[in-house]
CSV table of C-alpha atoms and ligand atoms in Angstrom, one decimal:
chain,number,residue,atom,x,y,z
P,7,MET,CA,37.3,-55.9,-34.1
P,8,THR,CA,38.7,-58.6,-31.9
P,9,ALA,CA,36.0,-61.0,-30.9
P,10,ILE,CA,35.6,-61.8,-27.2
P,11,ARG,CA,36.2,-65.5,-27.0
P,12,GLU,CA,35.3,-66.4,-23.4
P,13,PRO,CA,31.8,-65.8,-22.1
P,14,VAL,CA,31.8,-62.5,-20.2
P,15,VAL,CA,29.9,-62.1,-16.9
P,16,ILE,CA,29.2,-58.4,-16.1
P,17,HIS,CA,28.9,-57.9,-12.3
P,18,LYS,CA,27.0,-54.6,-12.4
P,19,GLY,CA,27.2,-53.1,-8.9
P,20,LEU,CA,29.9,-55.7,-8.1
P,21,ASP,CA,27.4,-57.7,-6.0
P,22,ASN,CA,29.1,-60.7,-4.4
P,23,VAL,CA,32.4,-59.9,-6.0
P,24,TYR,CA,35.4,-60.4,-3.6
P,25,VAL,CA,38.3,-58.0,-4.3
P,26,LYS,CA,40.6,-59.0,-1.5
P,27,GLU,CA,41.1,-61.2,1.5
P,28,SER,CA,40.8,-59.2,4.7
P,29,LYS,CA,41.1,-59.5,8.5
P,30,ILE,CA,39.4,-56.2,9.3
P,31,CYS,CA,35.6,-56.7,9.3
P,32,PHE,CA,33.1,-59.6,9.1
P,33,ILE,CA,29.4,-59.1,8.6
P,34,ASP,CA,27.1,-62.0,9.0
P,35,GLY,CA,24.0,-60.5,7.4
P,36,ASP,CA,21.8,-63.5,8.1
P,37,ALA,CA,22.7,-63.7,11.8
P,38,SER,CA,22.7,-60.0,12.6
P,39,LYS,CA,26.4,-60.0,13.5
P,40,LEU,CA,29.2,-57.5,12.9
P,41,PHE,CA,32.8,-58.0,14.0
P,42,TYR,CA,35.8,-55.6,13.8
P,43,ARG,CA,39.0,-57.6,13.8
P,44,GLY,CA,37.1,-60.5,15.5
P,45,TYR,CA,35.4,-58.4,18.2
P,46,SER,CA,31.6,-58.2,18.1
P,47,ILE,CA,30.1,-54.7,17.6
P,48,ASP,CA,28.0,-55.2,20.8
P,49,GLU,CA,31.2,-55.8,22.9
P,50,LEU,CA,32.9,-52.8,21.3
P,51,ALA,CA,29.9,-50.5,21.9
P,52,ASP,CA,29.7,-51.7,25.5
P,53,HIS,CA,33.3,-51.5,26.4
P,54,SER,CA,35.5,-49.7,23.9
P,55,THR,CA,36.0,-46.1,22.9
P,56,PHE,CA,36.4,-44.7,19.4
P,57,GLU,CA,40.1,-44.2,19.9
P,58,GLU,CA,40.6,-47.8,20.9
P,59,THR,CA,38.4,-49.0,18.1
P,60,ALA,CA,40.4,-46.9,15.5
P,61,PHE,CA,43.6,-48.3,16.9
P,62,LEU,CA,42.1,-51.8,16.6
P,63,LEU,CA,41.1,-51.3,13.0
P,64,ILE,CA,44.3,-49.7,11.9
P,65,TYR,CA,46.9,-51.9,13.8
P,66,GLY,CA,44.8,-55.1,14.1
P,67,TRP,CA,44.9,-55.5,17.9
P,68,LEU,CA,43.4,-53.8,21.0
P,69,PRO,CA,45.9,-51.3,22.4
P,70,THR,CA,47.6,-51.6,25.8
P,71,THR,CA,47.4,-48.6,28.2
P,72,SER,CA,50.7,-47.1,26.9
P,73,GLN,CA,49.9,-47.8,23.3
P,74,LEU,CA,46.5,-46.1,23.7
P,75,GLU,CA,48.1,-43.1,25.5
P,76,GLY,CA,50.6,-42.7,22.7
P,77,PHE,CA,47.8,-42.9,20.1
P,78,THR,CA,45.6,-40.4,21.8
P,79,GLN,CA,48.4,-38.0,22.5
P,80,LYS,CA,49.4,-38.1,18.8
P,81,LEU,CA,45.7,-37.4,17.8
P,82,ASP,CA,45.7,-34.5,20.2
P,83,SER,CA,48.9,-33.1,18.7
P,84,TYR,CA,47.5,-33.4,15.2
P,85,ARG,CA,44.1,-31.9,16.0
P,86,PRO,CA,44.7,-28.2,15.3
P,87,LEU,CA,44.5,-27.1,11.7
P,88,GLU,CA,47.3,-25.5,9.8
P,89,PRO,CA,46.5,-21.7,9.6
P,90,GLU,CA,46.5,-22.0,5.7
P,91,VAL,CA,43.8,-24.7,5.8
P,92,LEU,CA,41.7,-22.7,8.2
P,93,ARG,CA,42.0,-19.6,6.0
P,94,LEU,CA,41.0,-21.7,3.0
P,95,ILE,CA,37.8,-22.9,4.9
P,96,GLN,CA,37.1,-19.2,5.8
P,97,GLU,CA,37.1,-18.4,2.1
P,98,PHE,CA,34.5,-21.1,1.1
P,99,PRO,CA,30.9,-20.0,0.3
P,100,GLU,CA,28.8,-20.1,3.5
P,101,GLN,CA,26.1,-22.1,1.7
P,102,SER,CA,28.6,-24.9,0.7
P,103,ASP,CA,27.6,-28.4,1.6
P,104,PRO,CA,29.8,-29.5,4.5
P,105,MET,CA,30.8,-32.7,2.6
P,106,ASP,CA,32.2,-30.6,-0.2
P,107,VAL,CA,34.1,-28.5,2.4
P,108,LEU,CA,35.4,-31.7,4.0
P,109,ARG,CA,36.5,-33.2,0.7
P,110,THR,CA,38.4,-30.1,-0.3
P,111,ALA,CA,40.0,-29.4,3.1
P,112,VAL,CA,41.2,-33.0,3.5
P,113,SER,CA,42.7,-32.8,0.0
P,114,ALA,CA,44.4,-29.5,1.0
P,115,LEU,CA,45.9,-31.1,4.1
P,116,GLY,CA,48.1,-33.1,1.8
P,117,LEU,CA,49.7,-29.8,0.5
P,118,TYR,CA,50.9,-29.0,4.0
P,119,ASP,CA,52.4,-32.4,4.7
P,120,PRO,CA,56.1,-32.2,3.7
P,121,GLN,CA,56.1,-35.8,2.6
P,122,PRO,CA,52.6,-36.9,1.6
P,123,MET,CA,53.9,-39.9,-0.4
P,124,THR,CA,55.4,-42.8,1.5
P,125,ASP,CA,55.9,-46.5,1.2
P,126,GLU,CA,56.7,-46.9,4.9
P,127,LEU,CA,53.9,-48.5,6.9
P,128,LYS,CA,54.7,-46.4,10.0
P,129,LEU,CA,54.4,-43.2,8.0
P,130,ARG,CA,51.2,-44.3,6.3
P,131,ILE,CA,49.7,-44.9,9.7
P,132,ASP,CA,50.9,-41.5,10.9
P,133,LYS,CA,49.2,-39.8,7.9
P,134,ALA,CA,46.0,-41.8,8.6
P,135,MET,CA,46.1,-40.4,12.2
P,136,ARG,CA,46.8,-36.9,11.0
P,137,ILE,CA,43.6,-37.0,8.9
P,138,LEU,CA,41.5,-38.7,11.5
P,139,ALA,CA,42.5,-36.1,14.1
P,140,LYS,CA,41.9,-33.1,11.9
P,141,VAL,CA,38.5,-34.0,10.4
P,142,PRO,CA,36.5,-33.0,13.5
P,143,THR,CA,38.4,-29.7,13.5
P,144,ILE,CA,37.5,-29.1,9.8
P,145,ILE,CA,33.8,-29.9,10.2
P,146,THR,CA,33.3,-27.8,13.3
P,147,ALA,CA,35.4,-24.9,12.0
P,148,PHE,CA,33.2,-24.7,8.9
P,149,ASP,CA,30.0,-25.1,10.9
P,150,ARG,CA,30.9,-22.2,13.1
P,151,ILE,CA,32.1,-20.0,10.3
P,152,ARG,CA,28.9,-20.4,8.3
P,153,ASN,CA,27.0,-19.5,11.5
P,154,HIS,CA,29.1,-16.4,11.9
P,155,LYS,CA,31.0,-17.7,14.9
P,156,VAL,CA,34.7,-17.9,15.5
P,157,PRO,CA,36.2,-21.4,15.1
P,158,ILE,CA,37.2,-23.0,18.4
P,159,GLN,CA,40.6,-24.5,19.0
P,160,PRO,CA,40.7,-28.1,20.2
P,161,LYS,CA,40.8,-28.3,24.0
P,162,GLY,CA,43.0,-31.4,24.1
P,163,GLN,CA,42.7,-34.4,26.3
P,164,LEU,CA,39.2,-35.0,25.2
P,165,THR,CA,38.0,-38.0,23.2
P,166,GLN,CA,37.3,-37.5,19.5
P,167,ALA,CA,33.6,-37.5,20.3
P,168,ALA,CA,33.8,-35.0,23.1
P,169,GLU,CA,36.3,-32.8,21.2
P,170,PHE,CA,33.9,-32.7,18.3
P,171,LEU,CA,30.9,-31.6,20.4
P,172,TYR,CA,33.2,-29.1,22.3
P,173,MET,CA,34.5,-27.5,19.1
P,174,LEU,CA,31.0,-27.4,17.7
P,175,THR,CA,29.4,-25.5,20.6
P,176,GLY,CA,32.2,-24.1,22.7
P,177,ASN,CA,30.9,-25.8,25.7
P,178,GLU,CA,32.3,-29.0,27.3
P,179,PRO,CA,29.6,-31.5,26.5
P,180,ASP,CA,27.5,-33.5,28.9
P,181,PRO,CA,29.3,-36.8,29.6
P,182,TYR,CA,26.3,-38.8,28.5
P,183,ASP,CA,26.1,-36.9,25.2
P,184,SER,CA,29.8,-37.6,24.6
P,185,HIS,CA,29.3,-41.2,25.4
P,186,VAL,CA,26.5,-41.6,22.9
P,187,MET,CA,28.5,-39.7,20.3
P,188,ASP,CA,31.5,-42.0,21.0
P,189,VAL,CA,29.3,-45.1,20.5
P,190,ALA,CA,27.9,-43.7,17.3
P,191,LEU,CA,31.5,-43.2,16.0
P,192,ILE,CA,32.4,-46.8,17.0
P,193,LEU,CA,29.3,-48.1,15.1
P,194,HIS,CA,30.2,-46.1,11.9
P,195,ALA,CA,33.9,-46.8,11.9
P,196,GLU,CA,34.0,-49.7,9.6
P,197,HIS,CA,31.7,-51.8,7.3
P,198,GLU,CA,33.8,-54.0,5.0
P,199,MET,CA,33.9,-53.4,1.3
P,200,ASN,CA,31.2,-50.7,1.0
P,201,ALA,CA,31.3,-48.2,-1.9
P,202,SER,CA,33.5,-45.6,-0.2
P,203,THR,CA,35.9,-48.2,1.2
P,204,PHE,CA,36.2,-49.7,-2.3
P,205,ALA,CA,36.9,-46.2,-3.7
P,206,CYS,CA,39.7,-45.8,-1.1
P,207,THR,CA,41.1,-49.2,-2.0
P,208,VAL,CA,41.1,-48.5,-5.7
P,209,THR,CA,43.0,-45.2,-5.1
P,210,ALA,CA,45.4,-47.0,-2.7
P,211,SER,CA,46.1,-49.6,-5.4
P,212,THR,CA,47.6,-46.9,-7.6
P,213,LEU,CA,50.1,-46.2,-4.8
P,214,ALA,CA,48.6,-42.8,-4.3
P,215,ASP,CA,49.0,-40.9,-0.9
P,216,MET,CA,46.7,-41.1,2.1
P,217,TYR,CA,45.2,-37.7,1.4
P,218,SER,CA,44.1,-38.8,-2.1
P,219,ILE,CA,42.8,-42.1,-0.7
P,220,THR,CA,40.6,-40.4,2.0
P,221,THR,CA,39.5,-37.7,-0.5
P,222,SER,CA,38.2,-40.6,-2.8
P,223,GLY,CA,36.3,-42.0,0.2
P,224,ILE,CA,34.7,-38.7,1.1
P,225,GLY,CA,33.6,-38.1,-2.5
P,226,THR,CA,32.0,-41.5,-2.7
P,227,LEU,CA,30.3,-41.2,0.7
P,228,ARG,CA,28.8,-37.9,-0.5
P,229,GLY,CA,26.2,-39.6,-2.6
P,230,PRO,CA,22.7,-40.1,-1.3
P,231,LEU,CA,22.7,-43.8,-1.9
P,232,HIS,CA,25.6,-44.2,0.6
P,233,GLY,CA,26.0,-41.5,3.2
P,234,GLY,CA,22.7,-39.6,3.0
P,235,ALA,CA,20.1,-42.2,4.2
P,236,ASN,CA,20.3,-41.0,7.9
P,237,GLU,CA,19.3,-37.5,6.8
P,238,ALA,CA,16.4,-38.9,4.8
P,239,ALA,CA,15.2,-41.1,7.7
P,240,LEU,CA,15.2,-38.1,10.0
P,241,ARG,CA,13.3,-36.0,7.4
P,242,THR,CA,10.7,-38.8,7.2
P,243,VAL,CA,10.2,-38.7,11.0
P,244,LEU,CA,9.9,-34.9,11.0
P,245,GLU,CA,7.5,-35.0,8.1
P,246,VAL,CA,5.3,-37.6,9.7
P,247,GLY,CA,5.5,-35.5,12.9
P,248,ASP,CA,3.3,-37.7,15.2
P,249,PRO,CA,3.0,-41.4,15.9
P,250,SER,CA,-0.7,-41.3,15.0
P,251,ARG,CA,0.2,-40.5,11.4
P,252,ALA,CA,2.8,-43.2,10.9
P,253,GLU,CA,0.5,-46.0,9.7
P,254,ASN,CA,-1.0,-43.8,7.0
P,255,TYR,CA,2.4,-42.6,5.9
P,256,VAL,CA,3.9,-46.1,5.6
P,257,ALA,CA,0.9,-47.6,3.9
P,258,ASP,CA,0.7,-44.8,1.4
P,259,ALA,CA,4.5,-44.8,0.7
P,260,LEU,CA,4.6,-48.5,0.1
P,261,ALA,CA,1.5,-48.4,-2.1
P,262,ARG,CA,3.3,-45.9,-4.2
P,263,LYS,CA,6.5,-48.1,-4.3
P,264,LYS,CA,8.3,-45.5,-2.2
P,265,ARG,CA,11.2,-46.8,0.0
P,266,ILE,CA,11.1,-46.3,3.7
P,267,MET,CA,14.4,-44.7,4.6
P,268,GLY,CA,16.4,-46.5,7.2
P,269,PHE,CA,15.1,-49.8,6.1
P,270,GLY,CA,16.7,-52.5,3.9
P,271,HIS,CA,20.4,-53.4,3.3
P,272,ARG,CA,22.5,-55.0,0.7
P,273,VAL,CA,24.1,-57.3,3.2
P,274,TYR,CA,21.8,-57.6,6.3
P,275,LYS,CA,18.8,-59.7,5.6
P,276,THR,CA,17.7,-59.4,9.2
P,277,TRP,CA,18.3,-56.8,12.0
P,278,ASP,CA,21.3,-54.6,11.5
P,279,PRO,CA,23.0,-55.0,14.9
P,280,ARG,CA,24.0,-51.3,14.9
P,281,TYR,CA,20.3,-50.4,14.7
P,282,LEU,CA,19.6,-52.2,17.9
P,283,ILE,CA,22.3,-50.3,19.8
P,284,LEU,CA,21.4,-46.9,18.4
P,285,LYS,CA,17.7,-47.4,19.0
P,286,LYS,CA,18.4,-47.9,22.7
P,287,PHE,CA,20.4,-44.6,22.9
P,288,ALA,CA,17.9,-42.7,20.8
P,289,GLY,CA,15.2,-43.7,23.4
P,290,GLU,CA,17.4,-42.6,26.3
P,291,LEU,CA,18.4,-39.4,24.7
P,292,ALA,CA,14.8,-38.5,23.8
P,293,THR,CA,13.8,-38.9,27.5
P,294,ARG,CA,16.7,-36.8,28.6
P,295,LYS,CA,16.2,-34.1,26.1
P,296,GLY,CA,12.4,-34.0,26.3
P,297,GLN,CA,12.0,-35.1,22.7
P,298,SER,CA,10.0,-38.2,23.2
P,299,GLY,CA,7.6,-37.3,20.4
P,300,LEU,CA,10.4,-37.6,17.8
P,301,PHE,CA,11.4,-41.0,19.1
P,302,ASP,CA,7.9,-42.3,19.5
P,303,THR,CA,7.2,-41.2,15.8
P,304,ALA,CA,10.3,-43.1,14.6
P,305,VAL,CA,9.2,-46.2,16.6
P,306,ALA,CA,5.6,-45.9,15.1
P,307,ILE,CA,7.1,-45.7,11.6
P,308,GLU,CA,9.2,-48.7,12.3
P,309,THR,CA,6.3,-50.7,13.7
P,310,SER,CA,4.1,-50.0,10.7
P,311,ALA,CA,6.9,-50.7,8.3
P,312,ARG,CA,7.7,-54.0,9.9
P,313,LYS,CA,4.0,-55.0,9.8
P,314,HIS,CA,3.7,-54.1,6.1
P,315,LEU,CA,7.1,-55.7,5.2
P,316,GLU,CA,6.6,-58.9,7.2
P,317,GLY,CA,7.9,-61.9,5.4
P,318,THR,CA,10.5,-59.8,3.4
P,319,PRO,CA,14.2,-59.5,4.3
P,320,ILE,CA,13.7,-55.7,4.7
P,321,PHE,CA,14.6,-54.7,8.3
P,322,PRO,CA,15.6,-51.5,10.0
P,323,ASN,CA,19.3,-50.5,9.3
P,324,VAL,CA,21.7,-48.3,11.2
P,325,ASP,CA,20.3,-45.2,9.6
P,326,SER,CA,16.8,-45.6,11.0
P,327,TYR,CA,18.0,-44.1,14.3
P,328,SER,CA,21.4,-42.6,13.7
P,329,GLY,CA,20.0,-39.3,12.2
P,330,ILE,CA,17.7,-39.0,15.3
P,331,VAL,CA,20.7,-39.5,17.6
P,332,PHE,CA,22.9,-36.9,15.7
P,333,HIS,CA,19.9,-34.5,15.7
P,334,MET,CA,19.3,-34.8,19.4
P,335,LEU,CA,23.0,-34.2,20.0
P,336,GLY,CA,22.6,-30.8,18.4
P,337,ASN,CA,24.0,-31.4,14.9
P,338,GLN,CA,22.5,-29.7,11.9
P,339,THR,CA,21.2,-32.3,9.4
P,340,ASP,CA,23.9,-31.7,6.8
P,341,LEU,CA,26.6,-32.6,9.4
P,342,PHE,CA,25.4,-36.2,9.6
P,343,THR,CA,27.4,-37.5,6.6
P,344,PRO,CA,30.5,-35.6,7.6
P,345,ILE,CA,30.2,-37.2,11.1
P,346,PHE,CA,29.9,-40.5,9.4
P,347,ALA,CA,33.2,-39.7,7.4
P,348,MET,CA,34.9,-38.6,10.7
P,349,SER,CA,34.4,-42.1,12.0
P,350,ARG,CA,34.8,-44.1,8.8
P,351,ILE,CA,38.3,-42.7,8.1
P,352,ALA,CA,39.5,-45.4,10.5
P,353,GLY,CA,38.0,-48.1,8.4
P,354,TRP,CA,39.1,-46.5,5.0
P,355,THR,CA,42.7,-46.1,6.1
P,356,ALA,CA,42.8,-49.6,7.7
P,357,HIS,CA,41.7,-51.2,4.4
P,358,ALA,CA,44.1,-49.1,2.3
P,359,ILE,CA,47.0,-50.1,4.6
P,360,GLU,CA,45.9,-53.8,4.5
P,361,TYR,CA,45.5,-53.8,0.7
P,362,LEU,CA,49.0,-52.2,0.2
P,363,GLU,CA,50.6,-55.0,2.1
P,364,SER,CA,50.2,-57.1,-1.0
P,365,ASN,CA,49.1,-54.6,-3.6
P,366,ARG,CA,47.7,-55.3,-7.0
P,367,LEU,CA,46.5,-52.4,-9.2
P,368,ILE,CA,42.7,-52.6,-9.5
P,369,ARG,CA,41.9,-52.4,-13.1
P,370,PRO,CA,38.6,-54.1,-14.1
P,371,LYS,CA,37.2,-54.2,-17.7
P,372,ALA,CA,34.2,-52.8,-19.6
P,373,LEU,CA,32.6,-54.9,-22.3
P,374,TYR,CA,32.8,-52.8,-25.4
P,375,MET,CA,29.4,-52.8,-27.2
P,376,GLY,CA,30.1,-49.9,-29.7
P,377,LYS,CA,31.3,-49.8,-33.3
P,378,THR,CA,34.8,-49.8,-34.7
P,379,GLY,CA,36.4,-48.7,-37.9
P,380,LEU,CA,34.1,-45.6,-38.5
P,381,PRO,CA,35.4,-43.2,-41.2
P,382,TYR,CA,36.6,-39.8,-39.7
P,383,LEU,CA,34.2,-37.3,-41.4
P,384,PRO,CA,35.1,-33.7,-42.2
P,385,ILE,CA,33.3,-31.3,-39.9
P,386,GLU,CA,30.8,-30.1,-42.6
P,387,SER,CA,29.6,-33.7,-43.2
P,388,ARG,CA,28.8,-34.6,-39.6
P,389,THR,CA,25.2,-35.0,-38.4
P,390,GLY,CA,25.9,-33.7,-34.9
P,391,ARG,CA,23.9,-36.5,-33.2
P,392,LEU,CA,24.4,-40.1,-32.1
P,393,GLU,CA,23.9,-42.5,-35.0
P,394,ALA,CA,22.0,-45.7,-34.5
S,412,LIG,N1,11.5,-49.8,1.7
S,412,LIG,C1,10.6,-50.5,0.9
S,412,LIG,N2,11.0,-51.4,0.1
S,412,LIG,C2,12.3,-51.7,0.0
S,412,LIG,C3,13.3,-51.0,0.8
S,412,LIG,C4,12.8,-50.0,1.7
S,412,LIG,N3,13.6,-49.3,2.4
S,412,LIG,N4,14.5,-51.5,0.5
S,412,LIG,C5,14.3,-52.4,-0.5
S,412,LIG,N5,13.0,-52.5,-0.8
S,412,LIG,C6,12.4,-53.4,-1.7
S,412,LIG,C7,12.6,-52.9,-3.2
S,412,LIG,O1,11.6,-52.0,-3.5
S,412,LIG,C8,12.7,-54.1,-4.0
S,412,LIG,O2,11.3,-54.6,-4.2
S,412,LIG,P1,10.9,-55.2,-5.6
S,412,LIG,O3,11.7,-56.4,-5.7
S,412,LIG,O4,9.4,-55.4,-5.4
S,412,LIG,O5,11.2,-54.2,-6.6
S,412,LIG,C9,13.3,-55.2,-3.0
S,412,LIG,O6,13.1,-54.6,-1.7
S,412,LIG,C10,14.8,-55.3,-3.3
S,412,LIG,O7,15.4,-54.0,-3.4
S,412,LIG,P2,16.9,-53.7,-3.8
S,412,LIG,O8,17.1,-52.3,-4.0
S,412,LIG,O9,17.3,-54.7,-5.0
S,412,LIG,O10,17.7,-54.3,-2.6
S,412,LIG,P3,19.1,-53.9,-2.1
S,412,LIG,O11,19.5,-55.0,-1.2
S,412,LIG,O12,20.0,-53.7,-3.3
S,412,LIG,O13,18.8,-52.5,-1.4
S,412,LIG,C11,19.2,-50.5,-0.2
S,412,LIG,C12,19.6,-52.0,-0.4
S,412,LIG,C13,19.9,-50.1,1.1
S,412,LIG,C14,19.7,-49.7,-1.4
S,412,LIG,C15,17.7,-50.4,-0.1
S,412,LIG,O14,17.2,-51.3,0.9
S,412,LIG,C16,17.2,-49.0,0.2
S,412,LIG,O15,17.1,-48.2,-0.8
S,412,LIG,N6,16.9,-48.6,1.5
S,412,LIG,C17,16.5,-47.3,1.8
S,412,LIG,C18,17.7,-46.4,2.0
S,412,LIG,C19,18.6,-46.7,3.2
S,412,LIG,O16,18.1,-46.9,4.3
S,412,LIG,N7,19.9,-46.8,3.0
S,412,LIG,C20,20.8,-47.1,4.0
S,412,LIG,C21,21.5,-48.4,3.9
S,412,LIG,S1,22.6,-48.6,5.3
């Protein structure tokens, strides 16, 4: 066996490992700041739209009026699904998890692209837009099919947020609901080198196509440690049920070393700036929809948790109110992570495109701790278990 000569450092979880230089996203986890391409998330949430933000992430600058028109027209033209992909979705078991449906349908989209592989930047962006535009159609088509309703064709000339809500219900959404959905999409569009973005970057580094890249991202986002915390946070609020029960719940959970969902973050050691924005909208939506009890319970959980966790760097994150917002906008709980994906495709594809500008195959190492030179035993002499 060849001895390893240099001391080896294993970065399990890759904490604090930088894999590329980037101009897409900056998180200042100590100062509660998040920037997309240099613009603060607060400014984007106040003034931008998801389409503008997606353009910004992918191209690197804010679009002019004509650039934005061209971008949104193209999204509109890509929004309808190929009949073959729709038929495929109709064949899926009704009880499928929508993330599994999304992963499979996005992968299938590549089969109906006459030229999925390309080295050309313009075509790569085009494929990113094709996927971005079709994901709301895939999610809503499946949701309607599983509820024994006919999928709704995109209306066109609506924002991604409004189009999603329209295709989900068949009714043109209330402008305020569309606005909140739009802001939620902006807030979820990008977050530097998180697990799913890294998965997309690894796949891009092999020079795979955009469909394979985004399918890797969806598969990675699927896990409860990444995409599922908003569902868990909402479940906690529903389980607690009333503000008066929040203190007992939190004290008991923390005494049993249980984590409070929607709290804590690998990068933010203070307030997650996205949490602050979503909390405001959650409060407003609750008043409008007559669901103040839900919001008040979430606030009571937050207040108790902050009291118990005082002095620690564990603060509320984006997921503490995003699930409540998605719920009040009429989405079933298992659609929360697909909605997250619908937005994050902008960030995934932006990072893949950026990485490919000066690509290097990502190929880390594993430190081998096993044996070598074992004799190959005939089948009748094997023990059938792992030897010490
Ligand atoms: N509630 C209570 N305690 C928490 C906590 C939470 N939500 N998050 C972290 N902690 C505690 C851990 O129990 C640990 O305590 P210990 O040192 O006494 O064992 C300490 O904080 C460090 O935890 P660790 O898991 O190492 O921190 P991390 O920075 O890697 O964790 C998360 C980041 C997101 C995985 C973690 O905060 C978490 O599980 N949060 C809940 C799920 C969630 O909201 N995820 C969405 C993230 S956007």
